[in-house]
XYZ file of C-alpha atoms in Angstrom:
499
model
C 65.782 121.676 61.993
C 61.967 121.604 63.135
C 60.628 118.088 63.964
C 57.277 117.058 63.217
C 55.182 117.994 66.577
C 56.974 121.413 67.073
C 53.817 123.657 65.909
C 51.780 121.708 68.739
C 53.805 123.387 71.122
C 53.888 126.787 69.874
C 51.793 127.893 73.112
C 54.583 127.446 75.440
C 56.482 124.247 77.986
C 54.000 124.520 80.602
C 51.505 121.666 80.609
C 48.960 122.856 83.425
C 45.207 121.235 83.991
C 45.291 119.545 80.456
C 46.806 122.585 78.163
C 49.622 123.946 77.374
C 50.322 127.782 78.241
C 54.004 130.149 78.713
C 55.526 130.296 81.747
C 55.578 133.501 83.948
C 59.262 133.814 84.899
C 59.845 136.731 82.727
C 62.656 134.210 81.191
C 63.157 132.795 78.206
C 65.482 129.443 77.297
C 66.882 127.844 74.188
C 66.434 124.245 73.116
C 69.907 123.735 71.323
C 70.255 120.610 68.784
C 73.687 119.237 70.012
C 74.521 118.067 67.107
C 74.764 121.461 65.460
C 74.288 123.974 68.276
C 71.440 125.583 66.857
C 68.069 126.658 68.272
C 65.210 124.304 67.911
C 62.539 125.921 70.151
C 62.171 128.662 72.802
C 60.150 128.646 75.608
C 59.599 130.771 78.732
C 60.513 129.181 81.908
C 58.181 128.356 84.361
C 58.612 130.839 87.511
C 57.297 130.002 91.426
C 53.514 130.809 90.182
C 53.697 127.676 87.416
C 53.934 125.475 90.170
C 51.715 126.712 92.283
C 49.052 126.291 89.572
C 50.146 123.002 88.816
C 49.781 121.817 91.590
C 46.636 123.656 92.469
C 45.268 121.634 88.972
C 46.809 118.166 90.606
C 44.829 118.342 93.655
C 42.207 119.647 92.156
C 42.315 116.442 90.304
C 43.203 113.770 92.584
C 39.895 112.998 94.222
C 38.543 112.141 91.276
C 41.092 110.116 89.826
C 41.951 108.348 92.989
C 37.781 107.682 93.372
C 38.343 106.059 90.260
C 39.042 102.299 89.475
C 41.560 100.543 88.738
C 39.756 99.243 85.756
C 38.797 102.413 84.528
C 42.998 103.611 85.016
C 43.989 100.621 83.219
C 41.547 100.979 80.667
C 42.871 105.012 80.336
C 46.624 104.043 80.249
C 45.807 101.018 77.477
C 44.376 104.072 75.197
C 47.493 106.187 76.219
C 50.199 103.480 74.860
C 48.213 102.856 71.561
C 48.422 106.675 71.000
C 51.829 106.782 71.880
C 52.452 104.137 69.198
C 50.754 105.893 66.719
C 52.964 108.788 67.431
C 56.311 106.693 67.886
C 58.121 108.547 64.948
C 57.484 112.103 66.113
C 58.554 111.096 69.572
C 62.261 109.600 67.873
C 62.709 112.796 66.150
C 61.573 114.948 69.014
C 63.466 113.369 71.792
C 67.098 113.195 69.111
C 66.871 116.587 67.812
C 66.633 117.816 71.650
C 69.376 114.920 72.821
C 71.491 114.318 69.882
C 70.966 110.817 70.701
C 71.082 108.815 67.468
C 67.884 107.992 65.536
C 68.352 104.661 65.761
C 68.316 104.631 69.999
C 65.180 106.627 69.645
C 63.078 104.322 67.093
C 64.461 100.818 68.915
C 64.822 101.839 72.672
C 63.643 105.330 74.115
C 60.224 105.283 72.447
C 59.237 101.224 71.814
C 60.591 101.150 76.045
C 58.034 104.169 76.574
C 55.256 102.187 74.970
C 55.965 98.963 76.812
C 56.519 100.418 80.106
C 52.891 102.022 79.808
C 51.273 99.264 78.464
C 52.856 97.372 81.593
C 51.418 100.069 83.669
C 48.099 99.622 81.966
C 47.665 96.333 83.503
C 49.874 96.622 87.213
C 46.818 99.690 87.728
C 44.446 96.057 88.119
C 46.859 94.495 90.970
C 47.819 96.862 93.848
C 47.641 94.373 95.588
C 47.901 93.622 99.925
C 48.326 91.139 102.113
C 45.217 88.823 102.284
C 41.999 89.543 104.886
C 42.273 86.944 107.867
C 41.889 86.853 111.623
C 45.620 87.473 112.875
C 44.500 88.578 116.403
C 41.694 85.554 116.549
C 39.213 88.288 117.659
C 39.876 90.658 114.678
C 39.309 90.657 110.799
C 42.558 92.357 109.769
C 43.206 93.491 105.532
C 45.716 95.903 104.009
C 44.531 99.031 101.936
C 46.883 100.333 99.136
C 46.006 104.083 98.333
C 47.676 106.494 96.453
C 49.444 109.316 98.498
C 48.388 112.569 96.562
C 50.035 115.085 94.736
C 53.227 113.598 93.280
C 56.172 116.130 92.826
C 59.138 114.698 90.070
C 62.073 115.857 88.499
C 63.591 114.010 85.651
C 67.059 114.297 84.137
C 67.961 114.991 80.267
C 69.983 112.001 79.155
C 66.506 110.002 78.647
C 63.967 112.788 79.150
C 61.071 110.538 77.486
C 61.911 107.258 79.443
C 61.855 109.142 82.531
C 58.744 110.916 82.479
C 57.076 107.997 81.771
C 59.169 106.542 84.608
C 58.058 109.012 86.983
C 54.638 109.266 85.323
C 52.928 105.761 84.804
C 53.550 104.445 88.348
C 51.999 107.785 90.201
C 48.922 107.138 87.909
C 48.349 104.226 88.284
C 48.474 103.878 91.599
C 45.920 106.447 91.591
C 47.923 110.087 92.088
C 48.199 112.966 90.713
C 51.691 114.353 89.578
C 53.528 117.510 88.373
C 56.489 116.807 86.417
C 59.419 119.228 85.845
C 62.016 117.862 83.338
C 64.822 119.606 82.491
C 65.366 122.714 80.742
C 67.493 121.276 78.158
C 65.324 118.478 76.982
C 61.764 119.447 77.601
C 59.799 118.536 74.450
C 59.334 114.850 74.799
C 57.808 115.828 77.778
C 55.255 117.868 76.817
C 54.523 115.713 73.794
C 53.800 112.761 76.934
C 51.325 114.986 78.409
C 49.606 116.062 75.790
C 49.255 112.605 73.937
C 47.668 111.560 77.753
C 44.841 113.975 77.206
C 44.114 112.819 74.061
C 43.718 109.446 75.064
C 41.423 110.809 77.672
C 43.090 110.945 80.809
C 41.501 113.448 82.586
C 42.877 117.216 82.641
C 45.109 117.754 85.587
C 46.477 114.106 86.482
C 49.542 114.769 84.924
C 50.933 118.297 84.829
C 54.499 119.599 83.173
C 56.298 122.428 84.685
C 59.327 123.172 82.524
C 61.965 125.609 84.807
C 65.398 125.768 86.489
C 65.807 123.711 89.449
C 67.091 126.365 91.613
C 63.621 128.494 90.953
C 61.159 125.836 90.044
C 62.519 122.247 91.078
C 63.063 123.552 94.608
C 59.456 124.839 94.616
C 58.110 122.056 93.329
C 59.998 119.856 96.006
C 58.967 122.359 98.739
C 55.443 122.669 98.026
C 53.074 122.090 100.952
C 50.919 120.507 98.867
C 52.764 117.583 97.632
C 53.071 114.908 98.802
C 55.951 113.052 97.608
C 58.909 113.665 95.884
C 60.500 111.755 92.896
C 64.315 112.299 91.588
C 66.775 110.975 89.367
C 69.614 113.027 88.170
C 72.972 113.363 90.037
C 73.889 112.301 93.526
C 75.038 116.307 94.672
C 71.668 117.634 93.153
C 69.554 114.587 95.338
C 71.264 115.504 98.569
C 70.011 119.447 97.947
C 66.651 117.782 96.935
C 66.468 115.516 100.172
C 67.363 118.478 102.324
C 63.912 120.365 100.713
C 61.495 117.416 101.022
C 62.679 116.839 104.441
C 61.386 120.200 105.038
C 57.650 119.356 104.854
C 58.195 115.656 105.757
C 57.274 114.063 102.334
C 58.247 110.731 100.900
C 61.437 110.763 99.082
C 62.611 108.376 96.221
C 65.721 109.186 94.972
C 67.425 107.460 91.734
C 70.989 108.530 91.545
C 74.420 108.299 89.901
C 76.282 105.334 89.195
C 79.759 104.346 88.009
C 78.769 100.682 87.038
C 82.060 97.802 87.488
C 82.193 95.714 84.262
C 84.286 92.390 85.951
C 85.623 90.129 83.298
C 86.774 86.403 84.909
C 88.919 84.695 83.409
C 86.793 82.477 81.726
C 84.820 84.182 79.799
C 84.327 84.974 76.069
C 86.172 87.950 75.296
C 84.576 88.639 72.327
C 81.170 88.499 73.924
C 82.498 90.850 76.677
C 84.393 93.274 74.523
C 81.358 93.859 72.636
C 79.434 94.010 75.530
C 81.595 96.729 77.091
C 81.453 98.805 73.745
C 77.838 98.906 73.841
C 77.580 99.006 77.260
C 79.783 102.125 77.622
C 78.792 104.075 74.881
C 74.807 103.950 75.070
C 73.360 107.587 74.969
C 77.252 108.445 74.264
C 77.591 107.476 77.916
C 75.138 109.658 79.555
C 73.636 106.726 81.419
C 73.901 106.051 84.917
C 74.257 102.381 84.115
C 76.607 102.707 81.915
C 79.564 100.172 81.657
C 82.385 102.938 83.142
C 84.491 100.440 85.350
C 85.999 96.985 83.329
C 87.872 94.631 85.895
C 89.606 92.152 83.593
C 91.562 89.133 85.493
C 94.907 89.091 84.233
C 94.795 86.286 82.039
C 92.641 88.173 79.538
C 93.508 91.685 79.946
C 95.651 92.344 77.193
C 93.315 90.861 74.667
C 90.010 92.720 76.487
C 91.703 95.648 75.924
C 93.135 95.168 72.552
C 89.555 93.681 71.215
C 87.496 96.206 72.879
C 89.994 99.427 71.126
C 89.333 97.788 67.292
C 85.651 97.693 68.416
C 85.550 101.091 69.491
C 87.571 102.422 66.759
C 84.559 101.374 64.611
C 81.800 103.431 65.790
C 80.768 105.847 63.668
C 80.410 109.105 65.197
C 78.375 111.641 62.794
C 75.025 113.426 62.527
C 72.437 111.598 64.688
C 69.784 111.388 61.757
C 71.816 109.555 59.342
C 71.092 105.893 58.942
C 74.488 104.793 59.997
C 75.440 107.020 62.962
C 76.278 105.324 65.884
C 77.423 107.675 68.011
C 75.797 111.662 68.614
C 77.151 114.303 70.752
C 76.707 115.019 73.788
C 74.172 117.006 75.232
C 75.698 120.134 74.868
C 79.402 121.539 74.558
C 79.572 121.777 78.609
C 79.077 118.644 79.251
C 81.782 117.596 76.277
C 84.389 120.180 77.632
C 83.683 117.986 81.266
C 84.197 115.225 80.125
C 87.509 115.973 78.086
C 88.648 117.441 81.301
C 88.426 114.274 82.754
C 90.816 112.791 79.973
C 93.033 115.073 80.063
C 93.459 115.003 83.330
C 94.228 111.200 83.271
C 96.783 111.605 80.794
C 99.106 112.313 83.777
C 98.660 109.110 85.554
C 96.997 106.431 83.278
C 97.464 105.850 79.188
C 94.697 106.808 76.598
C 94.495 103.727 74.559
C 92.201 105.265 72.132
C 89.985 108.121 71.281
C 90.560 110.892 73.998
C 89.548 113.813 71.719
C 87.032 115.688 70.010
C 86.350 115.775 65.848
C 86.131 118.787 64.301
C 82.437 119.705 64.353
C 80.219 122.379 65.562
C 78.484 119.449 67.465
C 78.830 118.558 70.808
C 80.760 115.681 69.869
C 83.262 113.417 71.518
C 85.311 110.145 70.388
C 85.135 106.828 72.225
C 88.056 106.946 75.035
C 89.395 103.822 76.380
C 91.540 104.487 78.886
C 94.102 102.030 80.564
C 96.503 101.892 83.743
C 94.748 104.004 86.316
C 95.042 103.560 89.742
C 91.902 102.727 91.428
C 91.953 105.753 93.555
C 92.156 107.906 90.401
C 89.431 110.147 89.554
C 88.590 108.461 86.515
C 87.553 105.564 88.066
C 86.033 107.153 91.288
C 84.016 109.445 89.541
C 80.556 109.546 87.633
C 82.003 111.057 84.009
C 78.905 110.616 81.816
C 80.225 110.470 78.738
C 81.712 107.893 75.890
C 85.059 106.979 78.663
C 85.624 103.449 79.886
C 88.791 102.994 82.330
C 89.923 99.085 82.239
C 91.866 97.736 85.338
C 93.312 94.562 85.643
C 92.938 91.951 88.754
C 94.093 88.515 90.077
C 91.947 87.092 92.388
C 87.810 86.641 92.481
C 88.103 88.157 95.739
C 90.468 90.934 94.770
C 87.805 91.744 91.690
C 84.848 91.851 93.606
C 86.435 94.118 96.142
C 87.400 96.457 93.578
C 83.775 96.206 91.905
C 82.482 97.320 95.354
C 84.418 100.223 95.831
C 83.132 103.154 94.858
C 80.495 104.965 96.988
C 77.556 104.026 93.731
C 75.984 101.011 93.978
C 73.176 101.549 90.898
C 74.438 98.578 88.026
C 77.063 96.195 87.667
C 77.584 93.024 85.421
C 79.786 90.003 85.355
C 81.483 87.987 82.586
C 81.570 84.299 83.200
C 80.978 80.893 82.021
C 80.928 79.442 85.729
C 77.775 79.107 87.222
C 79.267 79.669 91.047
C 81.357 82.582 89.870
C 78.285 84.507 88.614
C 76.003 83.408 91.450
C 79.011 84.834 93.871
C 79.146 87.876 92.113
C 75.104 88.169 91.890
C 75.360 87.976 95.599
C 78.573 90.267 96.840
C 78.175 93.311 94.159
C 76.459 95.469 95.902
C 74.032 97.579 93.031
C 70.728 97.363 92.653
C 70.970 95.249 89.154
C 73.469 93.013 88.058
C 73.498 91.435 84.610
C 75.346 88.347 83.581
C 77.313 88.014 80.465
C 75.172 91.506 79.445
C 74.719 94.941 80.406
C 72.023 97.603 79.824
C 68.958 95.596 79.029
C 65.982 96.756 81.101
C 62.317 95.696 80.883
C 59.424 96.744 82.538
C 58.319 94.202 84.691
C 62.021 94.432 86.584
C 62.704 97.162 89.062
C 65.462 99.765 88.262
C 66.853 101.358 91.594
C 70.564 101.849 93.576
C 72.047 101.084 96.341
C 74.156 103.389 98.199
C 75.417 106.911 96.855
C 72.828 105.776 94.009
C 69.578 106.663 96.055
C 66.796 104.519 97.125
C 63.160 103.402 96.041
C 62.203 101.554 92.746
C 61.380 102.865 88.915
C 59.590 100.475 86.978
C 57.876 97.079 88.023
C 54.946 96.553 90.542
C 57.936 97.146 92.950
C 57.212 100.764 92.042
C 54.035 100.714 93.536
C 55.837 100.702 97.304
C 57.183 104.824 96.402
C 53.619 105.776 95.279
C 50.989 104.205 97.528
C 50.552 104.260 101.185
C 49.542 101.127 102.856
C 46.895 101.277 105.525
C 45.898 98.327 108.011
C 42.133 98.269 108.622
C 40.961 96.048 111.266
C 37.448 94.670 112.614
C 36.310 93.384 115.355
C 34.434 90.642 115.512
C 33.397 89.888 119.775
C 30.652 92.454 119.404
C 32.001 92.451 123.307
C 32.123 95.787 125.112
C 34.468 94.977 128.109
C 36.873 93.404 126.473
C 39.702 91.086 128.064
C 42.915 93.025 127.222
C 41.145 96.574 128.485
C 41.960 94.988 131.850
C 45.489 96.153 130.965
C 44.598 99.160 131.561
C 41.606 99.687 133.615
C 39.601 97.580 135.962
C 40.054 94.217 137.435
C 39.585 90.247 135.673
């Protein structure tokens, strides 16, 4: 299947100083549809010497667009969401052919979230704002400077490679940086398709740079480079610790968004119905591939058995099919690796917990694998420990607030939770003791751009989205007059001389 921008990037997955050009690996990789394993576009990998030039064309850059103001950044990101909206549809087709995510995600979430966050971004360029100018001394004028730190270094994951480039895109920019993205080799085109739809609105060439490689050859370059300075990742917690271990190298800032393995805690009064279809949806988003993702439900015992009988007959009614019909629900996964992984983890559970439904994979050449809810594991088990990215959520029963909240807590992630509750206090407690870096009430998933998005814990550190973001891309710098116009002054007594 071609989709509709695919002749635009017949010139190759490098995005370097406003064009796009092949990479100089010598390598070549396939973009496989999930959905049907075949080959949608092939590109040659960006080697050690794509980087390099990359960020060469960043730097080059970043005086320029740093100099300029924040006006003038607003005013280019404001022309880059209206041609991203003019564009929506061949972004949805791009970013499910290369995802297998279903159309429907891509028209109402990935690409309308893309415009929005940018359109945010278009006006949080006009407030970087610092703490007010006063005298805090008495005998000085003191006022904090925001400035942008450089040459920003990124690395974005495949589950939502749109949403994430612009996640790791729009705040570097409009704080005034410069940034080379690499996204991953599976799911590059969306990508590409964000930088090039940047030039056209007229953001100048080299701001924002694609480099489209492995992560051994070019991630780890990217991260190492002497030249930039800061590092953005989100992808899995054993991939940030490598990444974390590179940047430390050449002492650049780090922000790190992680994995998750997000508690779902059900009290006993809530609405069951509300909850069960909030842990459907909340489980099965992007077929699970979402570090958010409902994975963990803690039911109190009262409404366990119904939670988990409502929440199988909800499950059993996703459709699972071919992510461009009309009434697919469900896609693959992002490849048959990732679907053999995750039936491992099934299987593995059928030893120690029951598989209430699903647990298998349709006949298909696709990627494809049936909602799982699984029942009765311990909460040492690995299914509940571990991050399984895929459509699998594990329900555990408790008694006691305490006893749920505890159990919510442990895990080493600490990225999204939500609670289930019609009491005020109950929600406020759990608001307070869950330790993640969002927690929804009575919902789970929805995210919007003026909100930060960020873990605690395992999960990493540092903001995505918001004017929060602004603290991971701009350095803050105290200037401060004086205002005696006294040469001797009284505290150099402290150190030389006499009163």
């Amino acid at each position: 299947m071609h989709f509709p921008a695919q002749q635009r990037l017949a010139a190759g997955a490098q995005y370097i100083d406003g064009r796009l050009c092949p990479g100089t690996s010598g390598r070549t990789h396939d973009v496989i549809d999930p959905a049907t394993g075949d080959t949608v576009y092939t590109y040659e990998l960006a080697g050690p010497d794509d980087v390099d030039a990359a960020v060469a064309a960043a730097k080059a850059a970043f005086p320029g667009w740093a100099g300029s103001t924040p006006g003038e950044r607003s005013d280019a990101l404001h022309r880059f969401a209206a041609v991203l909206a003019e564009r929506a549809e061949e972004f949805a087709q791009a970013e499910s052919l290369q995802c297998g995510k279903p159309l429907k995600l891509s028209r109402e979430f990935d690409v309308p979230g893309t415009i929005d966050n940018t359109a945010f971004f278009a006006g949080a360029a006009r407030h970087l704002a610092g703490q007010s100018a006063g005298e805090y001394s008495g005998d000085h004028t003191s006022y904090v400077r925001r400035e942008p730190i450089g040459v920003v270094g990124s690395i974005a994951p495949w589950n939502y490679p749109l949403q994430m480039a612009a996640w790791k895109i729009l705040p570097a920019v409009a704080a005034g940086n410069t940034i080379v993205l690499k996204p991953a080799e599976l799911t590059p085109l969306t990508s590409l398709l964000f930088a090039e739809a940047a030039t056209a609105a007229g953001i100048p060439d080299g701001v924002i740079n694609i480099v489209t490689g492995t992560g051994k050859e070019a991630g780890e370059h990217l991260v190492g480079h002497p030249d930039v300075a800061m590092t953005s990742f989100t992808g899995s917690t054993a991939v940030g610790k490598r990444v974390a271990e590179v940047a430390t190298a050449t002492v650049k800032r780090l922000h790190l968004e992680l994995g998750g393995k997000a508690p779902f805690v059900v009290f006993d009064d809530a609405d069951v119905e509300a909850a069960a279809h909030g842990a459907v949806a909340g489980s099965l988003i992007n077929t699970g591939q979402d570090c958010t993702a409902a994975t963990r439900a803690y039911v109190q015992r009262p409404l366990y058995e119904a939670f988990v009988a409502r929440t199988k007959e909800l499950m059993e009614s996703v459709r699972v099919g071919d992510p461009f019909a009309g009434d697919t629900d469900l896609g693959p996964l992002i490849s048959h690796a990732q679907r053999d992984r995750v039936a491992g983890f099934v299987e593995r559970a059928r030893g120690y917990a029951r598989i209430v439904t699903g647990g298998e994979a349709p006949k298909s050449d696709g990627a494809y694998y049936r909602p799982t809810l699984i029942a009765d594991a311990a909460q040492d088990s690995e299914v509940v420990q571990s991050e399984i990215f895929g459509p699998v959520l594990v329900v555990l029963p408790f008694d006691s607030d305490d006893e749920g909240l505890a159990l919510a807590n442990d895990t080493p992630y600490g990225l999204a939770a939500s609670a289930w509750t019609r009491d005020v206090f109950r929600a406020n407690r759990a608001t307070r003791e869950i330790k993640a870096g969002c927690v929804w009430v009575n919902d789970h998933i929805p995210i919007i751009s003026e909100m930060p998005h960020g873990g605690h814990k395992a999960s990493g550190f540092g903001k995505d989205m918001s004017v929060y973001s602004f603290e991971e891309y701009t350095q803050v710098k105290h200037v401060m007059y004086d205002n005696t116009a006294v040469a001797a002054k009284d505290w150099h007594r402290t150190i030389f001389g006499d009163r």
